[in-house]
Amino acid sequence: MRREALMVLAFGIVLTIAATALAHERAQQHDRQRLADRAERLGDALRDELGRPLEVLRAVPSFFAANDGVPSRAAFGVFVRDALARHQGIAALEWVPFVRDADRDALGLAITEQASDGTMQPRARDALYAPLLYAEPPDGIAFGYDLMSEPVRRASVLQARELGQPVGSRRLRLVEDPEGVFSLAVYLAVYEGGARPDAIANREARALGLAIALFRLRPLLEPLVAPVVREHVELALIDPDAPEDLRVLYETAPGVASDVTSFSREVEIPFAERSFRLVARPGAGFGGARTDTLVVLVVGLVLSVLLAWGASGIARVRALEDEVRSARRLGRYVLERKLGEGGTGVVYLAKHAMMKRPTAIKILRGADRERAARFEREVQMASRLVHPNTVQVWDYGRTPSGELYYAMEHVDGLPLDLVVREEGALPPGRVVRIVRAIAEALDEAHALGIVHRDVKPANAMIAVRAGTPDAVKVLDFGLGKMLGAELTDGAAFSHEGTMIGTPVYMAPEQISAPDRIDARADLYAVGALAYHLLTGTPPFVGETPLAVATMQLRAEVEPPSQRLGRALPAELEALVMRLLEKDRARRIASARALIEAIDALGGVVPFGDDAARAWWASRGEALRAKMVAEQAAGGGAVDVDVERRVA
């Protein structure tokens, strides 16, 4: 009997060791996949973020062409300052002309080079110079400095002139930056007439000079990597083709770039004509070990059975969707399908032809002068908004037939009106979370003097972005108004008799005195939106827009809890009713004050990331797939040319 007991014990020990080894291997695979997912998502975000400033640089040749050559320093400064304000990662934009030796004295600027002691001295005579002429922000010490005086920069300058494409530098450190903070310079040749000559031999003769963008990496990268770092992932961005002492561009911890293990994950990041590499590795606290032997054994056995069952022949087949129409091309953008249609135009899902970045393209069709002016104003206003809760505008242009369009950030999410239509009333905690995010976006717009005028569930979306569920995006500033501006649509109705705005969410003063509205009209709309989310219905419902507008002016709002038929948190209901005051003097005064009031609310059960993530897993992704299928059913595509315009 003793021998049988030992054999059973031995078998049990072997089985336990085998199960523990299997569970450990599966845990490692899970952690590897988790690390790979974080790295790939961050890589996508980095490609997008690094591509936006390059779009600014690529706009410089068109700007020069519109000015019939090299613009004045003042005009260059106006163009550049707007770009710097919208893209915080750009440290400076500069203009460097090509100057031949025969024209050196007529330049009116002392051309210099750096002496061995670091001071500036007159440049020795040469056949060609590339002196710094314009810089924003201005750099008085560097004006006149000849890039051709340095062998490394000279090679980059000549390469940029020959290629006619952005050429990136090795890393460099600005004088004002601390140790370990690096920057990059990107050179782009500008030719006579704006377009790059096809023949390489003609590029040298027609090159006017170089536009240079200086990128400061840490401000550009830290907002993107912060969520991943909080999950105990260590990151580095390296230039693999650079000399060893110049390879590291950014690290969240010392040694990440050099200490690459089999567990590390690497993702290629294209930049200009180069390719960087994002390295991700697990830090302390990433993953976890399983110590309960019984749990390890059960999990190991279950996983073994599931894997064997899966390997025995159960196959998964995914249906591939056929392309029924070729994509429509607008300049650099390829339109894939129609996303929707609103009061100011048609919106398509597109991709940048070279960068493959998902983009939303809005086209205004059949516009009269009033609608065209409103559309252009929408672009100008929206391009000033940079809050992460606001959809970003990237590009602007016209088709040959004169139709206006602009390219903006694509939000792969769900509009709130669809969510309420499918789900009904939302939990109070989730409503508070969404309304606070909308208020943050409006706070920035109001600070710039912009009133949205059409805040409603259809103009706010929720999505999963950078791992964060229920991230909110406010869109469509197509009815936006600059406070104090003289606008053609300062009335409740357009020239055609169409009501401007959505009556269900319009403040009373927006109907009765639209030329005297202020930011509090948006706050009323936020209150109507919150009411809709809490109850599943808007505050007022009528047979016609005019009937609803009359209710907005005269009828009292039914409390949300009475409409819903059950109690709501008292402080939340009081806040919504205060936002819906017909006398705007009795409403909350500003979006910032609304945020503070929300933060002070009591009695509301929070709707956290875990609850939001569970909803997206169980319902959100299915709703999004259904919406995408419905949009794809109405898509179409033809090729059109575009005449680009820089706003």
Short mmCIF file of C-alpha atoms in Angstrom, two decimals, residues 208-632:
data_model
loop_
_atom_site.label_atom_id
_atom_site.label_comp_id
_atom_site.label_asym_id
_atom_site.label_seq_id
_atom_site.Cartn_x
_atom_site.Cartn_y
_atom_site.Cartn_z
CA LEU A 208 13.83 79.10 -52.81
CA GLY A 209 14.93 77.74 -49.45
CA LEU A 210 13.87 75.55 -46.54
CA ALA A 211 10.97 75.62 -44.09
CA ILE A 212 12.14 74.14 -40.79
CA ALA A 213 9.99 72.82 -37.96
CA LEU A 214 11.60 72.29 -34.57
CA PHE A 215 9.87 69.62 -32.45
CA ARG A 216 10.23 69.43 -28.68
CA LEU A 217 9.63 65.77 -27.89
CA ARG A 218 8.72 65.69 -24.18
CA PRO A 219 5.68 68.05 -24.38
CA LEU A 220 4.55 66.15 -27.47
CA LEU A 221 4.87 62.65 -25.97
CA GLU A 222 4.08 62.90 -22.26
CA PRO A 223 0.26 63.38 -22.57
CA LEU A 224 0.12 60.30 -24.81
CA VAL A 225 2.32 57.97 -22.75
CA ALA A 226 0.93 58.96 -19.32
CA PRO A 227 -2.05 56.48 -19.36
CA VAL A 228 0.26 53.62 -20.40
CA VAL A 229 2.90 54.52 -17.80
CA ARG A 230 0.20 54.42 -15.11
CA GLU A 231 -0.27 50.75 -16.03
CA HIS A 232 3.39 50.10 -15.05
CA VAL A 233 4.74 50.01 -18.61
CA GLU A 234 8.17 51.55 -19.28
CA LEU A 235 8.65 53.21 -22.67
CA ALA A 236 11.37 54.56 -24.92
CA LEU A 237 11.42 56.18 -28.37
CA ILE A 238 14.66 55.57 -30.27
CA ASP A 239 16.21 56.45 -33.62
CA PRO A 240 17.69 53.06 -34.63
CA ASP A 241 19.74 54.47 -37.54
CA ALA A 242 21.46 57.16 -35.45
CA PRO A 243 24.90 56.83 -33.85
CA GLU A 244 24.84 55.07 -30.49
CA ASP A 245 25.11 58.29 -28.45
CA LEU A 246 22.16 59.88 -30.33
CA ARG A 247 19.75 56.93 -30.47
CA VAL A 248 17.61 57.68 -27.40
CA LEU A 249 14.95 60.32 -28.10
CA TYR A 250 12.76 59.78 -25.02
CA GLU A 251 12.65 57.42 -22.03
CA THR A 252 10.24 57.08 -19.13
CA ALA A 253 12.96 55.33 -17.12
CA PRO A 254 16.74 55.07 -17.56
CA GLY A 255 17.93 52.10 -19.60
CA VAL A 256 14.62 51.24 -21.32
CA ALA A 257 16.11 51.80 -24.78
CA SER A 258 19.24 49.72 -24.17
CA ASP A 259 17.91 46.93 -21.93
CA VAL A 260 15.61 45.22 -24.47
CA THR A 261 14.41 41.76 -23.36
CA SER A 262 12.39 39.00 -24.97
CA PHE A 263 9.36 40.42 -23.14
CA SER A 264 9.78 43.87 -24.72
CA ARG A 265 7.54 45.00 -27.55
CA GLU A 266 8.75 47.19 -30.45
CA VAL A 267 6.55 49.24 -32.81
CA GLU A 268 7.75 51.16 -35.89
CA ILE A 269 6.83 54.88 -35.97
CA PRO A 270 7.31 56.55 -39.39
CA PHE A 271 8.47 60.18 -39.22
CA ALA A 272 9.38 62.30 -42.27
CA GLU A 273 11.67 60.07 -44.39
CA ARG A 274 12.84 58.19 -41.31
CA SER A 275 11.47 55.49 -39.03
CA PHE A 276 11.66 55.60 -35.23
CA ARG A 277 11.05 52.68 -32.91
CA LEU A 278 8.77 52.64 -29.84
CA VAL A 279 10.03 50.19 -27.20
CA ALA A 280 7.67 49.02 -24.43
CA ARG A 281 8.68 46.75 -21.58
CA PRO A 282 6.96 45.71 -18.34
CA GLY A 283 7.90 47.71 -15.27
CA ALA A 284 7.60 46.88 -11.60
CA GLY A 285 3.96 46.06 -10.85
CA PHE A 286 3.01 45.00 -14.39
CA GLY A 287 1.18 41.63 -14.44
CA GLY A 288 1.01 39.37 -11.39
CA ALA A 289 2.08 35.96 -10.17
CA ARG A 290 -0.44 33.29 -9.19
CA THR A 291 0.48 31.74 -5.82
CA ASP A 292 -2.59 29.67 -4.88
CA THR A 293 -1.63 26.10 -5.87
CA LEU A 294 -5.22 24.89 -6.05
CA VAL A 295 -6.28 27.82 -8.28
CA VAL A 296 -3.21 27.29 -10.46
CA LEU A 297 -4.07 23.60 -10.81
CA VAL A 298 -7.75 24.21 -11.70
CA VAL A 299 -6.91 27.01 -14.13
CA GLY A 300 -4.18 24.92 -15.73
CA LEU A 301 -6.48 21.92 -16.23
CA VAL A 302 -9.33 24.07 -17.59
CA LEU A 303 -7.00 25.88 -19.96
CA SER A 304 -5.53 22.57 -21.12
CA VAL A 305 -9.01 21.17 -21.87
CA LEU A 306 -10.08 24.38 -23.64
CA LEU A 307 -6.89 24.53 -25.69
CA ALA A 308 -7.14 20.85 -26.66
CA TRP A 309 -10.80 21.27 -27.51
CA GLY A 310 -9.98 24.35 -29.55
CA ALA A 311 -7.07 22.59 -31.31
CA SER A 312 -9.26 19.50 -32.11
CA GLY A 313 -10.80 21.21 -35.05
CA ILE A 314 -13.21 24.00 -34.03
CA ALA A 315 -12.55 26.73 -36.55
CA ARG A 316 -13.72 30.31 -36.54
CA VAL A 317 -14.74 31.89 -39.80
CA ARG A 318 -15.05 35.66 -40.21
CA ALA A 319 -17.07 37.11 -43.05
CA LEU A 320 -15.13 39.65 -45.16
CA GLU A 321 -17.07 42.65 -46.35
CA ASP A 322 -16.78 43.26 -50.13
CA GLU A 323 -16.10 46.73 -51.40
CA VAL A 324 -19.09 47.64 -53.57
CA ARG A 325 -17.88 51.07 -54.60
CA SER A 326 -14.45 52.59 -55.10
CA ALA A 327 -13.50 55.28 -52.60
CA ARG A 328 -13.91 58.95 -53.49
CA ARG A 329 -10.66 60.91 -53.46
CA LEU A 330 -10.40 64.48 -52.22
CA GLY A 331 -6.82 65.60 -52.63
CA ARG A 332 -4.81 63.63 -50.10
CA TYR A 333 -7.89 61.97 -48.61
CA VAL A 334 -9.68 58.79 -49.76
CA LEU A 335 -13.36 58.68 -48.76
CA GLU A 336 -14.55 55.27 -47.63
CA ARG A 337 -18.18 55.62 -46.60
CA LYS A 338 -20.84 58.12 -45.63
CA LEU A 339 -21.12 58.65 -41.87
CA GLY A 340 -24.07 61.00 -41.72
CA GLU A 341 -25.80 64.13 -42.92
CA GLY A 342 -26.60 67.24 -40.91
CA GLY A 343 -27.74 70.82 -41.20
CA THR A 344 -24.46 72.07 -42.68
CA GLY A 345 -23.32 69.22 -44.93
CA VAL A 346 -22.45 65.56 -45.45
CA VAL A 347 -19.79 63.75 -43.40
CA TYR A 348 -17.66 60.89 -44.76
CA LEU A 349 -15.16 58.54 -43.19
CA ALA A 350 -11.83 58.88 -45.01
CA LYS A 351 -8.15 58.08 -44.71
CA HIS A 352 -5.12 60.20 -45.47
CA ALA A 353 -3.75 58.65 -48.67
CA MET A 354 -0.15 58.47 -47.38
CA MET A 355 -0.42 58.43 -43.57
CA LYS A 356 -3.48 56.09 -43.53
CA ARG A 357 -4.88 58.13 -40.64
CA PRO A 358 -8.68 57.77 -40.17
CA THR A 359 -10.26 61.15 -40.86
CA ALA A 360 -13.76 62.60 -41.01
CA ILE A 361 -14.41 64.80 -44.08
CA LYS A 362 -17.30 67.27 -44.02
CA ILE A 363 -18.51 68.58 -47.39
CA LEU A 364 -20.95 71.46 -47.88
CA ARG A 365 -23.14 70.81 -50.92
CA GLY A 366 -25.27 73.29 -52.89
CA ALA A 367 -24.55 76.16 -50.52
CA ASP A 368 -25.74 79.72 -51.01
CA ARG A 369 -23.65 82.63 -49.81
CA GLU A 370 -25.08 82.52 -46.25
CA ARG A 371 -24.42 78.80 -45.76
CA ALA A 372 -20.95 79.03 -47.30
CA ALA A 373 -20.04 81.88 -44.96
CA ARG A 374 -21.33 79.91 -41.97
CA PHE A 375 -19.36 76.83 -43.07
CA GLU A 376 -16.13 78.81 -43.41
CA ARG A 377 -16.73 80.36 -40.00
CA GLU A 378 -17.21 76.88 -38.54
CA VAL A 379 -13.75 75.89 -39.78
CA GLN A 380 -12.12 79.06 -38.49
CA MET A 381 -13.68 78.73 -35.05
CA ALA A 382 -13.22 74.98 -34.69
CA SER A 383 -9.53 75.21 -35.67
CA ARG A 384 -8.93 77.35 -32.56
CA LEU A 385 -10.28 74.69 -30.21
CA VAL A 386 -7.70 72.23 -28.88
CA HIS A 387 -9.39 70.73 -25.80
CA PRO A 388 -9.26 66.90 -25.86
CA ASN A 389 -13.05 66.80 -25.47
CA THR A 390 -13.51 68.77 -28.73
CA VAL A 391 -13.13 67.27 -32.22
CA GLN A 392 -9.92 68.66 -33.81
CA VAL A 393 -9.90 70.28 -37.28
CA TRP A 394 -6.84 69.42 -39.47
CA ASP A 395 -7.32 70.68 -43.03
CA TYR A 396 -9.53 72.80 -45.27
CA GLY A 397 -10.14 73.12 -49.02
CA ARG A 398 -12.46 73.34 -52.03
CA THR A 399 -13.38 71.00 -54.85
CA PRO A 400 -13.02 72.29 -58.45
CA SER A 401 -16.77 72.96 -58.47
CA GLY A 402 -16.35 75.21 -55.44
CA GLU A 403 -17.75 72.90 -52.75
CA LEU A 404 -16.16 73.55 -49.36
CA TYR A 405 -14.80 70.73 -47.25
CA TYR A 406 -12.64 70.27 -44.18
CA ALA A 407 -10.83 67.32 -42.60
CA MET A 408 -11.22 66.65 -38.91
CA GLU A 409 -10.49 64.06 -36.27
CA HIS A 410 -12.57 60.89 -36.67
CA VAL A 411 -14.25 59.70 -33.48
CA ASP A 412 -14.89 55.96 -33.60
CA GLY A 413 -17.71 56.08 -31.08
CA LEU A 414 -21.46 56.54 -30.51
CA PRO A 415 -23.57 59.73 -30.58
CA LEU A 416 -25.51 60.22 -27.36
CA ASP A 417 -28.88 60.37 -29.15
CA LEU A 418 -28.30 56.83 -30.47
CA VAL A 419 -27.23 55.63 -27.01
CA VAL A 420 -30.40 56.99 -25.37
CA ARG A 421 -32.59 55.70 -28.20
CA GLU A 422 -31.19 52.17 -27.75
CA GLU A 423 -30.62 52.14 -23.96
CA GLY A 424 -33.25 54.51 -22.56
CA ALA A 425 -32.51 56.61 -19.48
CA LEU A 426 -28.88 56.46 -18.33
CA PRO A 427 -27.65 56.05 -14.73
CA PRO A 428 -27.27 59.42 -12.94
CA GLY A 429 -23.56 58.80 -12.32
CA ARG A 430 -22.94 58.30 -16.03
CA VAL A 431 -24.93 61.43 -16.90
CA VAL A 432 -22.82 63.46 -14.46
CA ARG A 433 -19.61 62.07 -16.01
CA ILE A 434 -20.74 62.94 -19.56
CA VAL A 435 -22.10 66.39 -18.73
CA ARG A 436 -18.91 67.34 -16.90
CA ALA A 437 -16.82 66.41 -19.96
CA ILE A 438 -19.09 68.49 -22.23
CA ALA A 439 -18.77 71.42 -19.82
CA GLU A 440 -14.95 71.17 -20.01
CA ALA A 441 -15.09 71.48 -23.81
CA LEU A 442 -17.50 74.43 -23.62
CA ASP A 443 -15.32 76.11 -21.00
CA GLU A 444 -12.50 76.41 -23.54
CA ALA A 445 -14.85 77.61 -26.31
CA HIS A 446 -16.50 80.21 -24.07
CA ALA A 447 -13.09 81.48 -22.94
CA LEU A 448 -12.33 82.15 -26.64
CA GLY A 449 -15.64 83.96 -27.05
CA ILE A 450 -17.33 81.11 -28.95
CA VAL A 451 -20.91 79.99 -28.23
CA HIS A 452 -21.78 76.59 -29.73
CA ARG A 453 -25.54 77.30 -30.12
CA ASP A 454 -26.41 73.70 -31.01
CA VAL A 455 -25.44 71.55 -28.02
CA LYS A 456 -27.53 68.38 -28.20
CA PRO A 457 -27.09 64.59 -27.87
CA ALA A 458 -26.46 64.21 -31.62
CA ASN A 459 -23.51 66.63 -31.34
CA ALA A 460 -21.75 64.77 -28.52
CA MET A 461 -20.17 61.34 -28.82
CA ILE A 462 -18.76 58.79 -26.40
CA ALA A 463 -15.93 56.45 -27.36
CA VAL A 464 -13.14 54.29 -25.99
CA ARG A 465 -9.95 56.32 -26.57
CA ALA A 466 -6.44 55.41 -25.41
CA GLY A 467 -7.95 52.75 -23.12
CA THR A 468 -10.37 55.20 -21.46
CA PRO A 469 -14.08 54.24 -21.83
CA ASP A 470 -16.83 56.86 -22.22
CA ALA A 471 -14.39 59.53 -23.44
CA VAL A 472 -16.56 62.45 -24.62
CA LYS A 473 -16.13 64.48 -27.83
CA VAL A 474 -18.16 67.62 -28.65
CA LEU A 475 -18.54 68.24 -32.38
CA ASP A 476 -20.23 70.43 -35.00
CA PHE A 477 -19.58 74.06 -34.18
CA GLY A 478 -21.49 74.73 -37.44
CA LEU A 479 -23.85 77.16 -35.66
CA GLY A 480 -21.16 78.64 -33.42
CA LYS A 481 -21.12 82.38 -32.85
CA MET A 482 -18.30 84.69 -31.76
CA LEU A 483 -19.53 86.81 -28.84
CA GLY A 484 -19.91 90.44 -29.86
CA ALA A 485 -19.47 89.69 -33.60
CA GLU A 486 -21.76 91.05 -36.31
CA LEU A 487 -22.96 87.86 -38.01
CA THR A 488 -25.39 87.28 -40.83
CA ASP A 489 -27.27 84.64 -38.84
CA GLY A 490 -28.06 86.70 -35.75
CA ALA A 491 -31.68 85.60 -35.89
CA ALA A 492 -33.76 82.60 -34.93
CA PHE A 493 -34.58 81.95 -38.60
CA SER A 494 -32.44 81.93 -41.76
CA HIS A 495 -33.33 83.88 -44.89
CA GLU A 496 -35.16 80.80 -46.18
CA GLY A 497 -37.35 80.68 -43.08
CA THR A 498 -35.56 77.68 -41.56
CA MET A 499 -35.07 77.76 -37.80
CA ILE A 500 -31.34 77.97 -36.88
CA GLY A 501 -30.56 75.46 -34.14
CA THR A 502 -32.52 72.58 -32.61
CA PRO A 503 -35.64 73.89 -30.78
CA VAL A 504 -35.76 70.96 -28.33
CA TYR A 505 -32.49 72.19 -26.78
CA MET A 506 -32.63 75.95 -27.50
CA ALA A 507 -32.69 78.47 -24.67
CA PRO A 508 -35.69 80.85 -24.65
CA GLU A 509 -33.47 83.87 -25.45
CA GLN A 510 -32.00 82.02 -28.44
CA ILE A 511 -35.52 81.98 -29.89
CA SER A 512 -36.73 85.44 -28.84
CA ALA A 513 -33.49 87.46 -29.04
CA PRO A 514 -30.82 85.42 -30.85
CA ASP A 515 -28.60 88.45 -31.48
CA ARG A 516 -28.13 88.93 -27.73
CA ILE A 517 -27.29 85.40 -26.59
CA ASP A 518 -24.21 84.53 -24.52
CA ALA A 519 -22.59 81.40 -23.10
CA ARG A 520 -25.58 80.77 -20.85
CA ALA A 521 -27.57 79.66 -23.92
CA ASP A 522 -25.17 76.71 -24.21
CA LEU A 523 -25.66 75.95 -20.50
CA TYR A 524 -29.43 75.79 -21.02
CA ALA A 525 -28.81 73.31 -23.84
CA VAL A 526 -26.54 71.27 -21.54
CA GLY A 527 -29.41 71.16 -19.04
CA ALA A 528 -31.81 69.96 -21.75
CA LEU A 529 -29.26 67.33 -22.81
CA ALA A 530 -28.83 66.16 -19.19
CA TYR A 531 -32.63 65.99 -18.82
CA HIS A 532 -32.81 63.82 -21.97
CA LEU A 533 -30.09 61.47 -20.71
CA LEU A 534 -31.69 61.14 -17.26
CA THR A 535 -35.25 60.51 -18.48
CA GLY A 536 -34.88 59.15 -22.00
CA THR A 537 -36.94 62.08 -23.38
CA PRO A 538 -36.23 65.80 -23.98
CA PRO A 539 -37.83 68.44 -21.72
CA PHE A 540 -40.46 69.41 -24.33
CA VAL A 541 -41.98 67.33 -27.15
CA GLY A 542 -44.21 68.90 -29.83
CA GLU A 543 -45.58 68.10 -33.27
CA THR A 544 -43.64 70.89 -35.00
CA PRO A 545 -40.43 72.85 -34.31
CA LEU A 546 -42.55 75.99 -33.84
CA ALA A 547 -44.68 74.23 -31.22
CA VAL A 548 -41.56 73.19 -29.30
CA ALA A 549 -40.14 76.73 -29.55
CA THR A 550 -43.38 78.08 -28.06
CA MET A 551 -43.06 75.64 -25.12
CA GLN A 552 -39.48 76.76 -24.56
CA LEU A 553 -40.72 80.33 -24.18
CA ARG A 554 -43.83 79.73 -22.06
CA ALA A 555 -44.20 76.21 -20.59
CA GLU A 556 -42.74 75.04 -17.28
CA VAL A 557 -40.41 72.04 -17.32
CA GLU A 558 -41.66 68.89 -15.61
CA PRO A 559 -39.06 67.75 -12.98
CA PRO A 560 -36.95 64.85 -14.30
CA SER A 561 -37.92 62.48 -11.46
CA GLN A 562 -41.63 63.11 -12.18
CA ARG A 563 -41.10 62.42 -15.90
CA LEU A 564 -39.03 59.30 -15.12
CA GLY A 565 -41.47 58.00 -12.53
CA ARG A 566 -38.83 57.36 -9.88
CA ALA A 567 -36.58 59.35 -7.57
CA LEU A 568 -33.34 60.91 -8.76
CA PRO A 569 -30.54 62.37 -6.60
CA ALA A 570 -32.02 65.60 -5.25
CA GLU A 571 -28.94 67.76 -5.79
CA LEU A 572 -28.56 66.53 -9.38
CA GLU A 573 -32.21 67.23 -10.18
CA ALA A 574 -31.92 70.71 -8.66
CA LEU A 575 -28.83 71.39 -10.78
CA VAL A 576 -30.61 70.33 -14.01
CA MET A 577 -33.66 72.47 -13.18
CA ARG A 578 -31.37 75.45 -12.47
CA LEU A 579 -29.75 75.03 -15.89
CA LEU A 580 -33.26 75.04 -17.45
CA GLU A 581 -34.28 78.37 -15.88
CA LYS A 582 -35.98 80.53 -18.52
CA ASP A 583 -34.43 83.66 -16.96
CA ARG A 584 -30.75 83.28 -17.81
CA ALA A 585 -29.79 85.46 -14.84
CA ARG A 586 -30.96 82.61 -12.57
CA ARG A 587 -28.92 79.94 -14.38
CA ILE A 588 -25.41 78.87 -13.56
CA ALA A 589 -23.21 81.65 -14.91
CA SER A 590 -20.46 79.73 -16.75
CA ALA A 591 -19.22 76.33 -17.84
CA ARG A 592 -16.46 76.57 -15.21
CA ALA A 593 -19.09 77.20 -12.52
CA LEU A 594 -21.04 74.18 -13.81
CA ILE A 595 -17.94 71.99 -13.47
CA GLU A 596 -17.48 73.17 -9.89
CA ALA A 597 -21.16 72.54 -9.12
CA ILE A 598 -20.91 69.00 -10.54
CA ASP A 599 -17.80 68.30 -8.46
CA ALA A 600 -19.69 69.39 -5.33
CA LEU A 601 -22.74 67.15 -6.00
CA GLY A 602 -23.70 64.69 -3.30
CA GLY A 603 -25.86 61.58 -3.42
CA VAL A 604 -24.81 60.47 -6.90
CA VAL A 605 -23.36 56.97 -7.24
CA PRO A 606 -20.23 57.36 -9.42
CA PHE A 607 -20.12 55.65 -12.81
CA GLY A 608 -16.42 54.73 -12.97
CA ASP A 609 -14.13 53.30 -15.64
CA ASP A 610 -14.91 49.71 -14.65
CA ALA A 611 -18.66 50.22 -15.12
CA ALA A 612 -18.11 52.08 -18.39
CA ARG A 613 -15.72 49.40 -19.65
CA ALA A 614 -18.26 46.68 -18.79
CA TRP A 615 -21.00 48.56 -20.71
CA TRP A 616 -18.79 48.92 -23.78
CA ALA A 617 -17.95 45.21 -23.65
CA SER A 618 -21.56 44.10 -23.27
CA ARG A 619 -23.46 46.73 -25.30
CA GLY A 620 -21.32 49.54 -26.70
CA GLU A 621 -19.28 47.60 -29.25
CA ALA A 622 -22.42 45.89 -30.59
CA LEU A 623 -24.20 49.24 -31.00
CA ARG A 624 -21.15 50.70 -32.74
CA ALA A 625 -20.97 47.74 -35.14
CA LYS A 626 -24.66 48.14 -35.93
CA MET A 627 -24.21 51.87 -36.60
CA VAL A 628 -21.19 51.25 -38.87
CA ALA A 629 -23.15 48.64 -40.86
CA GLU A 630 -26.03 51.08 -41.37
CA GLN A 631 -23.62 53.81 -42.49
CA ALA A 632 -21.83 51.47 -44.91
#
